[in-house]
Short mmCIF file of C-alpha atoms in Angstrom, two decimals:
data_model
loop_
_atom_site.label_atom_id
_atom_site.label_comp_id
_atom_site.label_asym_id
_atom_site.label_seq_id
_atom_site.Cartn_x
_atom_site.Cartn_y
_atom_site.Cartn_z
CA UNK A 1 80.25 -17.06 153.83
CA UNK A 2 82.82 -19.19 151.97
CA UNK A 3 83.58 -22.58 153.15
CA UNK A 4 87.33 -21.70 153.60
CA UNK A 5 86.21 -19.42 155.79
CA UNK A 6 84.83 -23.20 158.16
CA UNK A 7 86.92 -25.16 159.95
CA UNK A 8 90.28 -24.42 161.76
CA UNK A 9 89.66 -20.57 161.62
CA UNK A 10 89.46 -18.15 164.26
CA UNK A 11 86.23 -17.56 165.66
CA UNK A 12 85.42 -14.12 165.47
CA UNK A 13 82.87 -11.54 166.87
CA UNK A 14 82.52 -7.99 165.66
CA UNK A 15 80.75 -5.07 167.21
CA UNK A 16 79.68 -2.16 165.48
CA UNK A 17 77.47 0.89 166.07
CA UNK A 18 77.58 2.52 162.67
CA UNK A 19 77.68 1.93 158.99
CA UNK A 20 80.10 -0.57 159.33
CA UNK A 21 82.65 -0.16 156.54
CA UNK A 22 86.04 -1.42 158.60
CA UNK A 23 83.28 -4.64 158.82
CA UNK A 24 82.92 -4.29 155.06
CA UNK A 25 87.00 -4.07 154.55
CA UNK A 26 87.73 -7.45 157.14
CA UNK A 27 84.58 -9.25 154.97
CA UNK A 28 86.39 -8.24 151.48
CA UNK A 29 89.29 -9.41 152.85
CA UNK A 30 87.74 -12.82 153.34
CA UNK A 31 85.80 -13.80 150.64
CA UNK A 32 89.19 -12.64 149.05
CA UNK A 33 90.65 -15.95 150.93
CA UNK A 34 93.06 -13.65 152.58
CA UNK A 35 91.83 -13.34 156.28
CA UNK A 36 91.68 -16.42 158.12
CA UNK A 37 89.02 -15.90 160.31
CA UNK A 38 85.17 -17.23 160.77
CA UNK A 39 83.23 -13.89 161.68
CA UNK A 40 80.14 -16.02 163.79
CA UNK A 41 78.33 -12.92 165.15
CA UNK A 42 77.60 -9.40 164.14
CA UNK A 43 76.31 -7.49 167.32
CA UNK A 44 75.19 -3.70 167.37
CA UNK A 45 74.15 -1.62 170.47
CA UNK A 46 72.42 0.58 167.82
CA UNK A 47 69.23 -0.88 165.89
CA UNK A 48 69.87 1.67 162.85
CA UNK A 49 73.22 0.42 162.57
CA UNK A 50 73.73 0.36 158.72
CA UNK A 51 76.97 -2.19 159.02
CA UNK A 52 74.22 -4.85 160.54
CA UNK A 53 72.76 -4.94 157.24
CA UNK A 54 76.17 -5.31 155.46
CA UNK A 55 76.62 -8.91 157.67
CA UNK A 56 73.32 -10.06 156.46
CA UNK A 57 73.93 -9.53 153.02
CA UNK A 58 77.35 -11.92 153.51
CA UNK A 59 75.15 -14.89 155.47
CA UNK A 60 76.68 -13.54 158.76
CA UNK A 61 74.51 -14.18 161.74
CA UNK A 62 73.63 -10.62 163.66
CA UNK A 63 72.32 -9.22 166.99
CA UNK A 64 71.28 -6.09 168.11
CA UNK A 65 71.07 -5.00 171.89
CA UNK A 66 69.47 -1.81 171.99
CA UNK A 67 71.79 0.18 173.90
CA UNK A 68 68.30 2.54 174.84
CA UNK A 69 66.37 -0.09 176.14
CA UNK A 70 67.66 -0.91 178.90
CA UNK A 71 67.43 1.10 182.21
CA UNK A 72 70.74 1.75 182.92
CA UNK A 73 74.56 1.10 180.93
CA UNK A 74 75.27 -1.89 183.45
CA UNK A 75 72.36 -3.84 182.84
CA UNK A 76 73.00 -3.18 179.02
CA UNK A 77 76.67 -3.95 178.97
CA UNK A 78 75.90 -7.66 180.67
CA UNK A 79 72.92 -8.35 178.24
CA UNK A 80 76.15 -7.89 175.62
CA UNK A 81 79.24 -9.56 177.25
CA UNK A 82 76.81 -12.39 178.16
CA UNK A 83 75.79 -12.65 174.56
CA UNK A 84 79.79 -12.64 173.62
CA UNK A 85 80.80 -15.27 176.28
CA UNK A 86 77.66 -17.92 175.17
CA UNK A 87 79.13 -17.23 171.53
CA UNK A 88 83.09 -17.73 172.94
CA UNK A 89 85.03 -16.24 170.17
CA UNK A 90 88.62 -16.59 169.81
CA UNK A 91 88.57 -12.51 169.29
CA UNK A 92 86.97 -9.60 169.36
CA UNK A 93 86.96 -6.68 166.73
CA UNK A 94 85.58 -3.50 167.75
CA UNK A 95 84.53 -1.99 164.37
CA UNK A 96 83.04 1.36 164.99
CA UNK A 97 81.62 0.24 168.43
CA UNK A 98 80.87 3.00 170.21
CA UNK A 99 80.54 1.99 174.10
CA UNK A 100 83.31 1.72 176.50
CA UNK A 101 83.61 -2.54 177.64
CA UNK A 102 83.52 -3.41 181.16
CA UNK A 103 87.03 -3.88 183.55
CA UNK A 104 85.50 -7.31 183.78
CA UNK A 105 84.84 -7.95 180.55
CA UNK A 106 88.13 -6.73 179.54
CA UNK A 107 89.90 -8.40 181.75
CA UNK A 108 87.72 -12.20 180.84
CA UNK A 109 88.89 -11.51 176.97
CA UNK A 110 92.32 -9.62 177.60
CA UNK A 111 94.75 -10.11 174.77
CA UNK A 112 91.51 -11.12 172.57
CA UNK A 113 90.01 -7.81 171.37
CA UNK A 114 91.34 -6.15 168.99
CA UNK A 115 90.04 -1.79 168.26
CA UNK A 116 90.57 0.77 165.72
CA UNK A 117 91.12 4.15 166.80
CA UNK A 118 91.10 7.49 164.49
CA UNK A 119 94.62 8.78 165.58
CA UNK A 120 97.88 8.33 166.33
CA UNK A 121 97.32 6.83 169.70
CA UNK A 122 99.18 8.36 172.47
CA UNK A 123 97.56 11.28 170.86
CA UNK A 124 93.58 11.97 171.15
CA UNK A 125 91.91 9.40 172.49
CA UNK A 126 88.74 10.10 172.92
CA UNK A 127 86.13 11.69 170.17
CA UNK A 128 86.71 14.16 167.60
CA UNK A 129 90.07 13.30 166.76
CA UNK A 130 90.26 14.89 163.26
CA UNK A 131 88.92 18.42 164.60
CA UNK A 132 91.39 18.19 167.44
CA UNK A 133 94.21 17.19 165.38
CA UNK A 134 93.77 20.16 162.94
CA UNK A 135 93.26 22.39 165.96
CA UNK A 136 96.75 21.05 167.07
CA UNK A 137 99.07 22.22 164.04
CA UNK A 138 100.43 18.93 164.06
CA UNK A 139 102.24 17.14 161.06
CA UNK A 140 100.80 14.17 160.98
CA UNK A 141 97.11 12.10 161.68
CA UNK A 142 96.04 8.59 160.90
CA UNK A 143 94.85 5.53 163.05
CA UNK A 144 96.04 3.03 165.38
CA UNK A 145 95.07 -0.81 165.90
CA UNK A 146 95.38 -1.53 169.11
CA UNK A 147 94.85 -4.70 172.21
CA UNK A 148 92.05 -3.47 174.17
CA UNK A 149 92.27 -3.12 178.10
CA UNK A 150 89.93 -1.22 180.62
CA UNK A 151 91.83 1.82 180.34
CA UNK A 152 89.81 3.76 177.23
CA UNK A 153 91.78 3.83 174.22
CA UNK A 154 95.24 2.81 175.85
CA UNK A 155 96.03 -1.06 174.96
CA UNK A 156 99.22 -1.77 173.84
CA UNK A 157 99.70 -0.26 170.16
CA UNK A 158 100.40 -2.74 167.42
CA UNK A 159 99.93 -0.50 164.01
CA UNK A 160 99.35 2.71 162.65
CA UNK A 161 98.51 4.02 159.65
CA UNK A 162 99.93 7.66 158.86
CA UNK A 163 98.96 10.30 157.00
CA UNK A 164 100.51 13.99 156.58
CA UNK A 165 97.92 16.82 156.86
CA UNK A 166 97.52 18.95 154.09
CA UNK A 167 97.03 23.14 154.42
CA UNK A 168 93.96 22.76 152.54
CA UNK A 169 92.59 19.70 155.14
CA UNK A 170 89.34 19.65 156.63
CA UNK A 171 87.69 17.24 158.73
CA UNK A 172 86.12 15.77 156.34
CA UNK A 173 89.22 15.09 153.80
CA UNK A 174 90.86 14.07 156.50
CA UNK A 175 88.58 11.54 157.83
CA UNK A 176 88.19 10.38 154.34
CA UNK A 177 92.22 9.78 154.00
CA UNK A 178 92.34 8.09 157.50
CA UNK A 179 89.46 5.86 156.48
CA UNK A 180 90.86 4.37 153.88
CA UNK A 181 94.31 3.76 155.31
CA UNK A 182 91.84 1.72 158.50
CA UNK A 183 90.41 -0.44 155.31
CA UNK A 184 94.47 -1.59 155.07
CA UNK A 185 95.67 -2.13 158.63
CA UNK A 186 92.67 -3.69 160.76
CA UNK A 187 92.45 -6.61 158.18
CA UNK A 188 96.21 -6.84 158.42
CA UNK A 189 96.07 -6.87 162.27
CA UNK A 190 93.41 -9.37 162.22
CA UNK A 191 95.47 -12.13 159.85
CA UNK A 192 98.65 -11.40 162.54
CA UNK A 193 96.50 -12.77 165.24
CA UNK A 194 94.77 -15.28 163.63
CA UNK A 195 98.15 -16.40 162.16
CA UNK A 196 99.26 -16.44 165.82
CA UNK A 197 102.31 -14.54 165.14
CA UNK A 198 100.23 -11.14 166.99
CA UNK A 199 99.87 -11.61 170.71
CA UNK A 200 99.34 -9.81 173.89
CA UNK A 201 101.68 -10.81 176.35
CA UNK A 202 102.32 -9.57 180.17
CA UNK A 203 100.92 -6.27 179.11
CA UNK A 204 102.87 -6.03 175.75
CA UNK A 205 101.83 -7.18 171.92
CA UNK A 206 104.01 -9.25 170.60
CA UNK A 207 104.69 -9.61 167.27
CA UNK A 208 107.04 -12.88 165.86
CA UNK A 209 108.03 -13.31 169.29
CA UNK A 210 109.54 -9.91 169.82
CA UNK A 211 107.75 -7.20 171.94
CA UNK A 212 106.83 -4.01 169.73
CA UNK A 213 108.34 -1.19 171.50
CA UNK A 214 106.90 1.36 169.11
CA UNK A 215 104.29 0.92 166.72
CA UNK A 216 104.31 -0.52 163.35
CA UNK A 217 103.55 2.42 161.15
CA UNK A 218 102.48 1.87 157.62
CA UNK A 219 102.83 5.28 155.97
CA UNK A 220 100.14 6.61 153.25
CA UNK A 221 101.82 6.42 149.74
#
């Protein structure tokens, strides 16, 4: 990691359970001297995780809790907000993270995690969103950045990214176009809050001191 990536910067954890290439976009965006933020953890619920070997590669320190070897999900979902709270971050990135957080962990770090969701959020939360999307007939798909609360895939909305469908779209092209509009906003999101001008107040995100009513919507070009 760069040293203008120590000192002043926010502290920042990010969970993955995949390949990891939002992680890949945030760490390009730093060693570009464009994100502000000290990543000081890596962790993975999955031990195959391929994004886990992306952090090592940029000196990032990593930790994988083995979402399978533990006896049940609450037993494995303290082993991981303990390991967060010991590490106290200023925020946490879901990258790819694939478990639902505890209400209590939620509510310990609310207005501190940040999450990247595959649609236009009201719309499909949940799994399969480019599938479902096509299935819908509707005009448009992209991806949402989003506060995290309890409630899965419902924090308040801060930016999307926006994409029309095409008649000859599949799930794959799709997911490819939606991918790479995720590799522009998350970082973005990321430098509002550790710029301080992003912030999750009384239920609402905040953005220059003025509640966002509707999303920000960056639109494909």
């Amino acid at each position: 990691m760069k040293k203008s990536e120590i000192g002043s910067a926010v502290s920042a954890i990010i969970l993955i359970s995949g390949y990891g290439t939002n992680l890949q976009a945030i760490i390009d965006e730093i060693n570009k001297n464009l994100l502000p933020i000290r990543i000081i953890s890596v962790l993975s619920d999955n031990p195959q995780a391929y994004g886990i070997e992306r952090a090592k590669k940029s000196g990032i320190p990593t930790k994988i809790i083995d979402y399978h070897g533990f006896r049940d999900k609450t037993d494995f979902h303290q082993a991981m907000e303990e390991n967060i709270k010991k590490l106290g971050p200023d925020l946490v990135v879901l990258a790819g993270y694939m478990r639902i957080l505890s209400e209590d962990f939620c509510h310990q770090f609310r207005g501190k995690i940040l999450n990247i969701h595959p649609s236009l959020l009201p719309k499909f939360r949940g799994l399969n969103t480019h599938q479902r999307v096509l299935d819908s007939g509707d005009e448009f798909h992209g991806s949402t950045v989003h506060f995290v609360t309890s409630e899965l895939d419902s924090g308040p909305l801060v930016l999307q990214y926006r994409t029309r469908i095409r008649p000859t779209d599949d799930p794959k092209t799709l997911t490819q176009r939606v991918q790479l509009g995720e590799y522009q906003i998350y970082p973005l999101v990321i430098r509002w809050f550790a710029e301080g001008i992003l912030k999750m107040v009384e239920g609402k995100a905040v953005f220059m001191g003025k509640k966002i009513t509707k999303p920000k919507i960056l639109e494909e070009t």
